[in-house]
PDB file of C-alpha atoms in Angstrom:
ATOM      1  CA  UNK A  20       1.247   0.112 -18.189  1.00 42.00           C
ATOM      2  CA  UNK A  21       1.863   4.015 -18.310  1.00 41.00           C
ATOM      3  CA  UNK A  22       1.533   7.040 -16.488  1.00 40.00           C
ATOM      4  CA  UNK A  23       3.864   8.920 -15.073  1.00 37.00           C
ATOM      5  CA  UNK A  24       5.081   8.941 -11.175  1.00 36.00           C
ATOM      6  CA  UNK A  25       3.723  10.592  -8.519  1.00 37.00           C
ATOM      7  CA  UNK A  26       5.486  12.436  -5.715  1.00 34.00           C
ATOM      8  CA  UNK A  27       5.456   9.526  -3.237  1.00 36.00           C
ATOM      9  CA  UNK A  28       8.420   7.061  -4.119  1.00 39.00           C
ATOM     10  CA  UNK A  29       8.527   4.023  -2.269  1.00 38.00           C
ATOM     11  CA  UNK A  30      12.138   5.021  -1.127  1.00 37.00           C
ATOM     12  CA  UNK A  31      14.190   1.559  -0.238  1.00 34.00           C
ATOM     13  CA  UNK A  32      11.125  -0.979  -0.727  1.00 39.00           C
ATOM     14  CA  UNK A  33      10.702   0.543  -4.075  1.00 41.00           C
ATOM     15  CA  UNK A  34      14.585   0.261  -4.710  1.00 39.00           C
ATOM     16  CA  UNK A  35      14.752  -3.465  -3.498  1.00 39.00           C
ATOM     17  CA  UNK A  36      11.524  -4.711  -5.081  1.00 39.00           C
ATOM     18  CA  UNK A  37      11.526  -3.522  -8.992  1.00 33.00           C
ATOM     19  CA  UNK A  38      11.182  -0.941 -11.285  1.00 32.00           C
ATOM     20  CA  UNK A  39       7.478  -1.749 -11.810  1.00 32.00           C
ATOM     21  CA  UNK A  40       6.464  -0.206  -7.876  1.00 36.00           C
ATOM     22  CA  UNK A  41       8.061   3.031  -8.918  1.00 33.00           C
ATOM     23  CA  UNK A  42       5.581   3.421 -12.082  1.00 33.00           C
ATOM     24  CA  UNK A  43       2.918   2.388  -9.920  1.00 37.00           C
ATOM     25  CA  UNK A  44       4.128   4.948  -7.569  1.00 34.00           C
ATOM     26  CA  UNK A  45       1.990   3.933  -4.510  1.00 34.00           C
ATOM     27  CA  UNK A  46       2.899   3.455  -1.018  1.00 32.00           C
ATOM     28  CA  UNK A  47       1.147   2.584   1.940  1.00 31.00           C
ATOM     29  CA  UNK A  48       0.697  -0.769   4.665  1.00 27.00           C
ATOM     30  CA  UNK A  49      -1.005  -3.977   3.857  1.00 30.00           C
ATOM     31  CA  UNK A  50      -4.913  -4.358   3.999  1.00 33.00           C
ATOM     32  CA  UNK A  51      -7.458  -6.476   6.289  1.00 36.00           C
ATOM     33  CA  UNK A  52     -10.175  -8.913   5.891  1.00 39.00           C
ATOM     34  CA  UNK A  53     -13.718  -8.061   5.041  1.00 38.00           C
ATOM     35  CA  UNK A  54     -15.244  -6.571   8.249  1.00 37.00           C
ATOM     36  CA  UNK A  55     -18.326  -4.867   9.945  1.00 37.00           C
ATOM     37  CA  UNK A  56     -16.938  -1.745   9.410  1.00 45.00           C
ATOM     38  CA  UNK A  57     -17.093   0.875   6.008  1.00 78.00           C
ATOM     39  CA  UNK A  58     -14.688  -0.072   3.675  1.00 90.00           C
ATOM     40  CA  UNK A  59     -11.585   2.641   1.924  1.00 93.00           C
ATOM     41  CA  UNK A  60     -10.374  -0.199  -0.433  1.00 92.00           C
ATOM     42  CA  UNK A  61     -11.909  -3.502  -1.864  1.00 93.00           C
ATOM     43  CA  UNK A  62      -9.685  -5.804  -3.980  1.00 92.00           C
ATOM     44  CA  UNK A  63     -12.179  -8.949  -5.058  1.00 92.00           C
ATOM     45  CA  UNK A  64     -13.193  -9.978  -1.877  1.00 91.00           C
ATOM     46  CA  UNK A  65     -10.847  -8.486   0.724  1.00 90.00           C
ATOM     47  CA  UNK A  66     -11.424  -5.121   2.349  1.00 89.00           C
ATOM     48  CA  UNK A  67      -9.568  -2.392   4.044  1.00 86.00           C
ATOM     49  CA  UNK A  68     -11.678  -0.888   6.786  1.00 88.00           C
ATOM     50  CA  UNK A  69     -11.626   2.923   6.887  1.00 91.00           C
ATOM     51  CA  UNK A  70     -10.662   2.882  10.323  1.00 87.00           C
ATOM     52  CA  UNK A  71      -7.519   0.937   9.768  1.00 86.00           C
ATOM     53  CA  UNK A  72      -6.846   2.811   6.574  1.00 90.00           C
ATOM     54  CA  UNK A  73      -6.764   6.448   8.364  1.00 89.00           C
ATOM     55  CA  UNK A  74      -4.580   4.756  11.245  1.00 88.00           C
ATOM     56  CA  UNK A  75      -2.120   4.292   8.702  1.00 88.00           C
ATOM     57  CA  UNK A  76      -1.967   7.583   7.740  1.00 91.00           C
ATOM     58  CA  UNK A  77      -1.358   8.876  10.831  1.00 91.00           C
ATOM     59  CA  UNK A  78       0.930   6.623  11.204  1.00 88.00           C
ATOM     60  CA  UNK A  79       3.243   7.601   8.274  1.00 85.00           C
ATOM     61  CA  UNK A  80       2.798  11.374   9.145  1.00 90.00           C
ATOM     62  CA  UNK A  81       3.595  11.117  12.726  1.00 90.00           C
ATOM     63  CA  UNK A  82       6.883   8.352  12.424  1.00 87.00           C
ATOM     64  CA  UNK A  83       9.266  10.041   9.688  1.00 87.00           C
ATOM     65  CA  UNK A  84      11.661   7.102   9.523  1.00 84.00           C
ATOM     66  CA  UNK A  85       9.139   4.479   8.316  1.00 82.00           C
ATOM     67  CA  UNK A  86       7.477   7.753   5.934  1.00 81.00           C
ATOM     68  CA  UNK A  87      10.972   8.216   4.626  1.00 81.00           C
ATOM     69  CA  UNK A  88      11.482   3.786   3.767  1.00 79.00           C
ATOM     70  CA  UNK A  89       8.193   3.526   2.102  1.00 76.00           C
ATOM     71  CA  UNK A  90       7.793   7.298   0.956  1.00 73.00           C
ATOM     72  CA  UNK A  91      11.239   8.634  -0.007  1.00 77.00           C
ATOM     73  CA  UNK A  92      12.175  11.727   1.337  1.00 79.00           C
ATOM     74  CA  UNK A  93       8.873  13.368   1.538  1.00 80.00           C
ATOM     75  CA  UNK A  94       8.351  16.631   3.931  1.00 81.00           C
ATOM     76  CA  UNK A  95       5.657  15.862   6.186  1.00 84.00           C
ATOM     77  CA  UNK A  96       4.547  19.341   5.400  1.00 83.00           C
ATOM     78  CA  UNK A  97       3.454  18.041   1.961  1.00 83.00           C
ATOM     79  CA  UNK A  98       1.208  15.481   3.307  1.00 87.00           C
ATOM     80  CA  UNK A  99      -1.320  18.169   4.441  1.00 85.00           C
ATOM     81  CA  UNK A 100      -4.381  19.190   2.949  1.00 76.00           C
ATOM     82  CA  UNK A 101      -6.384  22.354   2.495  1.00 72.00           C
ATOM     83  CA  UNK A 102      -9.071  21.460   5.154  1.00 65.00           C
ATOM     84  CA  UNK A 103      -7.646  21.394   9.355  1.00 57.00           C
ATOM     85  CA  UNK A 104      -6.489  18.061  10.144  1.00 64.00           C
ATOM     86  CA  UNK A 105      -6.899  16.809   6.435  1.00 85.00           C
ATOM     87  CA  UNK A 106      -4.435  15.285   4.311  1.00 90.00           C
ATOM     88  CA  UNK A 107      -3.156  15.838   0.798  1.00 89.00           C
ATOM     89  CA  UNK A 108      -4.934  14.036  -2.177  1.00 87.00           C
ATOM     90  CA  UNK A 109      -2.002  12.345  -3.402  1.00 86.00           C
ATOM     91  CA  UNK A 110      -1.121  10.834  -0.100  1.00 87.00           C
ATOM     92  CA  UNK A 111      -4.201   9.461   0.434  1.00 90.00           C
ATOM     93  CA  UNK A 112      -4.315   8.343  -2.528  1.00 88.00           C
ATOM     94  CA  UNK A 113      -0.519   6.968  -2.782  1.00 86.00           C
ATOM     95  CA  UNK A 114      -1.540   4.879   0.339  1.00 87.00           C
ATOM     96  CA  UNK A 115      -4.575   3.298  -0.987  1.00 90.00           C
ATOM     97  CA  UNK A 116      -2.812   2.241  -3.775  1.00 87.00           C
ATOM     98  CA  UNK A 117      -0.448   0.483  -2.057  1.00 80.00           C
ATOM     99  CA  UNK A 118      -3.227  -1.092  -0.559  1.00 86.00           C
ATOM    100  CA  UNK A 119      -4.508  -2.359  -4.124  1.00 91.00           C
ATOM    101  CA  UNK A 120      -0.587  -3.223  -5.059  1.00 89.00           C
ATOM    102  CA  UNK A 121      -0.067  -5.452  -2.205  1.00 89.00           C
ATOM    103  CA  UNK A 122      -3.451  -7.366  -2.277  1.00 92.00           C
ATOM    104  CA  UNK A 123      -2.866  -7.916  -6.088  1.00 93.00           C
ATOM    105  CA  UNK A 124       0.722  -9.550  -5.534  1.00 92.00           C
ATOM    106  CA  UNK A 125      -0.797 -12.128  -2.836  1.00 93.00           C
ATOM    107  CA  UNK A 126      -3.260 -12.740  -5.729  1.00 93.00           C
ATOM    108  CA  UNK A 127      -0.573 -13.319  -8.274  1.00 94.00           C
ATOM    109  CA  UNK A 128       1.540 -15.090  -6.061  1.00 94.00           C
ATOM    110  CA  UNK A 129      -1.370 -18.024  -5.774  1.00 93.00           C
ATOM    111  CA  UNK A 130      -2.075 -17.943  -9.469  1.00 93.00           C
ATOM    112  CA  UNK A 131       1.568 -18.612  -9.860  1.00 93.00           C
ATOM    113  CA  UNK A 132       1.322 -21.372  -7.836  1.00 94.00           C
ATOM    114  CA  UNK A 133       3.394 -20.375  -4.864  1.00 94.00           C
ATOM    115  CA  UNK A 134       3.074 -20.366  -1.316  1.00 92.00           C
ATOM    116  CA  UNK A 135       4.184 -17.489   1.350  1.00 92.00           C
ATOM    117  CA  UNK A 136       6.237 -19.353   3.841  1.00 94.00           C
ATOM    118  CA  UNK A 137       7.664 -18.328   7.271  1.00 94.00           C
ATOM    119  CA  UNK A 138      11.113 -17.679   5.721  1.00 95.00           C
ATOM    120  CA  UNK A 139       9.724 -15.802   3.221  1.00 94.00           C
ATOM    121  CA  UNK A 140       7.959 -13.359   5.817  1.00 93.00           C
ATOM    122  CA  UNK A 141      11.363 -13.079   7.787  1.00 93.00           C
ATOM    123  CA  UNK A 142      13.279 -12.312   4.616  1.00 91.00           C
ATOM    124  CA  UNK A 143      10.639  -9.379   4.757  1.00 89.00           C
ATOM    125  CA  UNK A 144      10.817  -8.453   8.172  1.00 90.00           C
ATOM    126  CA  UNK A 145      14.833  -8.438   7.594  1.00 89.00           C
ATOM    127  CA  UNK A 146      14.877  -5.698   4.876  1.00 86.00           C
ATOM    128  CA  UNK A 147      12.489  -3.592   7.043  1.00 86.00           C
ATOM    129  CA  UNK A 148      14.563  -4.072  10.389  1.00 87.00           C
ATOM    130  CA  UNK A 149      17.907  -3.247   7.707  1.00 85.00           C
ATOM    131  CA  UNK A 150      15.870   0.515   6.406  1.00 83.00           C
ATOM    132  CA  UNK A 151      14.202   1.606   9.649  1.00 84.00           C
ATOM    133  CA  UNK A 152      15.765   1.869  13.245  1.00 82.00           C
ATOM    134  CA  UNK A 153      13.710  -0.655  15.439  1.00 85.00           C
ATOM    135  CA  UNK A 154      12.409  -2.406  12.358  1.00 82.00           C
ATOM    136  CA  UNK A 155       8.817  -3.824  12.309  1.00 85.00           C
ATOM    137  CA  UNK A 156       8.714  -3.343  15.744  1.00 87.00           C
ATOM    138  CA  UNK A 157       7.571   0.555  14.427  1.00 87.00           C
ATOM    139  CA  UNK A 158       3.981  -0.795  13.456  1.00 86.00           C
ATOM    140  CA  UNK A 159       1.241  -1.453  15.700  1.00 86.00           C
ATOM    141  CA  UNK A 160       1.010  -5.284  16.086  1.00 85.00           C
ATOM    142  CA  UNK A 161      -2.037  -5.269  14.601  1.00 82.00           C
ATOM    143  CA  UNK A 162      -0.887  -4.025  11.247  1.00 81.00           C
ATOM    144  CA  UNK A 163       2.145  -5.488  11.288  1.00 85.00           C
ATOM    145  CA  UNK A 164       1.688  -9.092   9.863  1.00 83.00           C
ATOM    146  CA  UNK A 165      -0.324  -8.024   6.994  1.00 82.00           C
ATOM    147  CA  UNK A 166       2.091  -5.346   5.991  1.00 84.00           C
ATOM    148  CA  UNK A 167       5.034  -8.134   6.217  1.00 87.00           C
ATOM    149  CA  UNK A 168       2.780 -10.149   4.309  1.00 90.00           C
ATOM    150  CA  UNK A 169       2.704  -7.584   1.576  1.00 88.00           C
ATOM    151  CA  UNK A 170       6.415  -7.070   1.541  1.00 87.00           C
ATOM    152  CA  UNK A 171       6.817 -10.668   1.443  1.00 91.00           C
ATOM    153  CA  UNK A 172       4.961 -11.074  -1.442  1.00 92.00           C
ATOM    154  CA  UNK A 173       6.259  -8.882  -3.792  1.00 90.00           C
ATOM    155  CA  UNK A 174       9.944  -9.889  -2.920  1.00 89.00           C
ATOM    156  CA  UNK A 175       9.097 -13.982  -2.977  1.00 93.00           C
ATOM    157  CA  UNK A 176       7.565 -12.973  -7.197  1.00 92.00           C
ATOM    158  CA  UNK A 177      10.218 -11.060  -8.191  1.00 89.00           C
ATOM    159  CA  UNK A 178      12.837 -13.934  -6.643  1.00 90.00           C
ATOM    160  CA  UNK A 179      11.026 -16.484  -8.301  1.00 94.00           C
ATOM    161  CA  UNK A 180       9.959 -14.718 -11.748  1.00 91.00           C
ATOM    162  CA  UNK A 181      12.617 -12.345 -12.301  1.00 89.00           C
ATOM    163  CA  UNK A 182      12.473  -8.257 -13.154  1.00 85.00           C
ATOM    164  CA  UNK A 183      10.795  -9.267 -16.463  1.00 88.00           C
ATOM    165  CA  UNK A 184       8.202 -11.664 -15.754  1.00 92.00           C
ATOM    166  CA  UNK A 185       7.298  -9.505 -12.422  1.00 90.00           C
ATOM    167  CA  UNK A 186       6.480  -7.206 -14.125  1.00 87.00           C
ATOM    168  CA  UNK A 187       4.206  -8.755 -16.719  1.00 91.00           C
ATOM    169  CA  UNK A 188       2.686 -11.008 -13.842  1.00 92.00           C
ATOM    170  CA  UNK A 189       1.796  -7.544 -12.217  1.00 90.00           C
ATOM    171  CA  UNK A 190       0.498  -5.521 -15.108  1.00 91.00           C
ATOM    172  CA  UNK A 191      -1.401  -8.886 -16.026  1.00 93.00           C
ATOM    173  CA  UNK A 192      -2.462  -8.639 -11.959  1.00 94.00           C
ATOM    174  CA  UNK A 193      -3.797  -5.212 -12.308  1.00 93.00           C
ATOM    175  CA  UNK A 194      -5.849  -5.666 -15.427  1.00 93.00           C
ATOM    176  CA  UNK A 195      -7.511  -8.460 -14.173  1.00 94.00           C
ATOM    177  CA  UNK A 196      -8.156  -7.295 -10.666  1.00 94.00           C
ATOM    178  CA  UNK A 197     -11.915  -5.713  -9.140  1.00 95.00           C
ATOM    179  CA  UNK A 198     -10.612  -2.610  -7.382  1.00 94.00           C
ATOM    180  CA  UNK A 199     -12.953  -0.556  -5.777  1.00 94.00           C
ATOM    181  CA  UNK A 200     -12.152   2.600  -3.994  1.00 94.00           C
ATOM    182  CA  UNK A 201     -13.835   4.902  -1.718  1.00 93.00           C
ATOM    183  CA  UNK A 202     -15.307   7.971  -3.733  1.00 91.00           C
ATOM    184  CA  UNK A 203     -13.582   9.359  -0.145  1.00 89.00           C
ATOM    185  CA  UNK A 204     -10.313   8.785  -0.973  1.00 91.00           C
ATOM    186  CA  UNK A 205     -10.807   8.285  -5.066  1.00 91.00           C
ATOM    187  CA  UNK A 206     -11.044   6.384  -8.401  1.00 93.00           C
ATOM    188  CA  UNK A 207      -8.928   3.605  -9.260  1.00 93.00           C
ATOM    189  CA  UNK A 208      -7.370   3.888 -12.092  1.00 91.00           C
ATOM    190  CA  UNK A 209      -7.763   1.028 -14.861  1.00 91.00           C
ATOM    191  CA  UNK A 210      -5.121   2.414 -17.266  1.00 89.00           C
ATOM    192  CA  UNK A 211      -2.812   3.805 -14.789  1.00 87.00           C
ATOM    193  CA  UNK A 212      -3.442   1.261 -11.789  1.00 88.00           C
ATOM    194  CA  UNK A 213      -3.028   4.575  -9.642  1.00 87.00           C
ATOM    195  CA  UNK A 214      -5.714   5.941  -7.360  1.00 89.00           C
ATOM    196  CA  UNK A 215      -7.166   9.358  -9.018  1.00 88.00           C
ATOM    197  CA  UNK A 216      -7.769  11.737  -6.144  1.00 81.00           C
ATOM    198  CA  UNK A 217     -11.250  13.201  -5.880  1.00 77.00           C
ATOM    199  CA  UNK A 218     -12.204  16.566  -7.001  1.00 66.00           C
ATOM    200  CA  UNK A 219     -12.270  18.490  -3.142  1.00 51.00           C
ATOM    201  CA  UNK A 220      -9.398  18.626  -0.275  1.00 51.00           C
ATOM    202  CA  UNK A 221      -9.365  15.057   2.110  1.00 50.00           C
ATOM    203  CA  UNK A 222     -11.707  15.426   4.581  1.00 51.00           C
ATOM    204  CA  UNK A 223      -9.815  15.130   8.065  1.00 51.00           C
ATOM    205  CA  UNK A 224     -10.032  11.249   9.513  1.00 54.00           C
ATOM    206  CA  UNK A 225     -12.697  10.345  11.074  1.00 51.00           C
ATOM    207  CA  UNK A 226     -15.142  12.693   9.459  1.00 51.00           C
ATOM    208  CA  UNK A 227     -18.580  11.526   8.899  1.00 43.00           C
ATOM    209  CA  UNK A 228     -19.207  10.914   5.178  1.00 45.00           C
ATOM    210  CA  UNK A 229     -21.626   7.315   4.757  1.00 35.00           C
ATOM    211  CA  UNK A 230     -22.054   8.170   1.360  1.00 34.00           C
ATOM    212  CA  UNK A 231     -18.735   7.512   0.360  1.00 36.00           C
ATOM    213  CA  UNK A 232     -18.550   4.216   1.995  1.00 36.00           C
ATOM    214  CA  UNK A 233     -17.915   1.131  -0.194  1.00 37.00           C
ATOM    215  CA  UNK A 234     -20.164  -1.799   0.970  1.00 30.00           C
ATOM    216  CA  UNK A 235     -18.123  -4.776   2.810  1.00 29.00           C
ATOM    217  CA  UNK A 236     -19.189  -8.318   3.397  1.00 28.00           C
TER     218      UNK A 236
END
């Protein structure tokens, strides 16, 4: 894969995982089932409802300490738009890829043939609670297990495949996968397994725009 970085690092998740996050350069929480509601992300048959998708970023503008572990040190002056109440096209974008990254490591993790277990979700819970004051206890409860699942997933490959074969199984991951983003937020990225930001500012959250919605099942 290629392409170079984008502002948003994935600070100490993207130091403890592998080298491959940081050329993805996304960041972001973990995504929910298919629901009633218009869809920012698809990845094969799971969905990430808008609503839950602009609740996250709020959530990583308002709380600087979990911003900082999944962003880096990232002013939260640079995660505003043009438009009032809007956010920047990259950050948007660097959260739904994140989105697409974790979805595609439970994916690989099956294929592999492995199983997220219990200890495997507290050995992710355990590097958040070591990064951020307070821990996982920062995220809404209803966010929470599906971001932990993400963590989880990506630490459990790289423990059981190594730096080199994560990476492959990853790329491999990427290639393979159906992304589908909302023209709201972007274009995935085939070559680049980025999100490409749209051509105008980010509408502010919670904006009407039903064109832009991706259908959900």
């Amino acid at each position: 894969m290629g392409g170079a970085a984008s502002p948003y690092d994935l600070g100490v998740l993207n130091r403890r995982i592998t080298s491959l996050i940081a050329a993805v350069a996304v960041a972001g929480l973990a995504a929910t089932g298919c629901s009633e509601q218009s869809a920012a992300v698809r990845v094969g048959d799971t969905t990430v409802s808008r609503s839950d998708f602009e609740d996250e970023l709020d959530l990583f503008y308002e709380d600087d300490e979990l911003r900082t572990f999944v962003f880096g040190q990232v002013d939260r002056a640079q995660l505003r738009g043009d438009l009032a109440g809007g956010y920047a096209q990259q950050y948007v974008g660097a959260v739904a890829g994140l989105h697409v990254q974790f979805l595609v490591a439970e994916t690989v993790l099956d294929d592999e043939g492995f199983e997220l277990t219990d200890d495997d979700r507290s050995a992710a819970e355990d590097l958040v609670e070591q990064a951020v004051p307070g821990g996982v206890d920062r995220l809404p409860d209803d966010l929470r297990p599906d971001f932990l699942d993400g963590v989880a997933a990506l630490t459990r490959l790289q423990d059981e495949l190594g730096e080199e074969e994560f990476n492959e199984a990853m790329t491999a991951g990427f290639e393979q996968a159906d992304v589908d983003i909302s023209s709201r937020y972007g274009t995935w990225d085939t070559d680049q397994f980025t999100v490409t930001p749209p051509g105008g500012p980010a509408a502010a959250p919670g904006a009407a725009d039903p064109a832009s919605d991706l259908a959900v099942g």
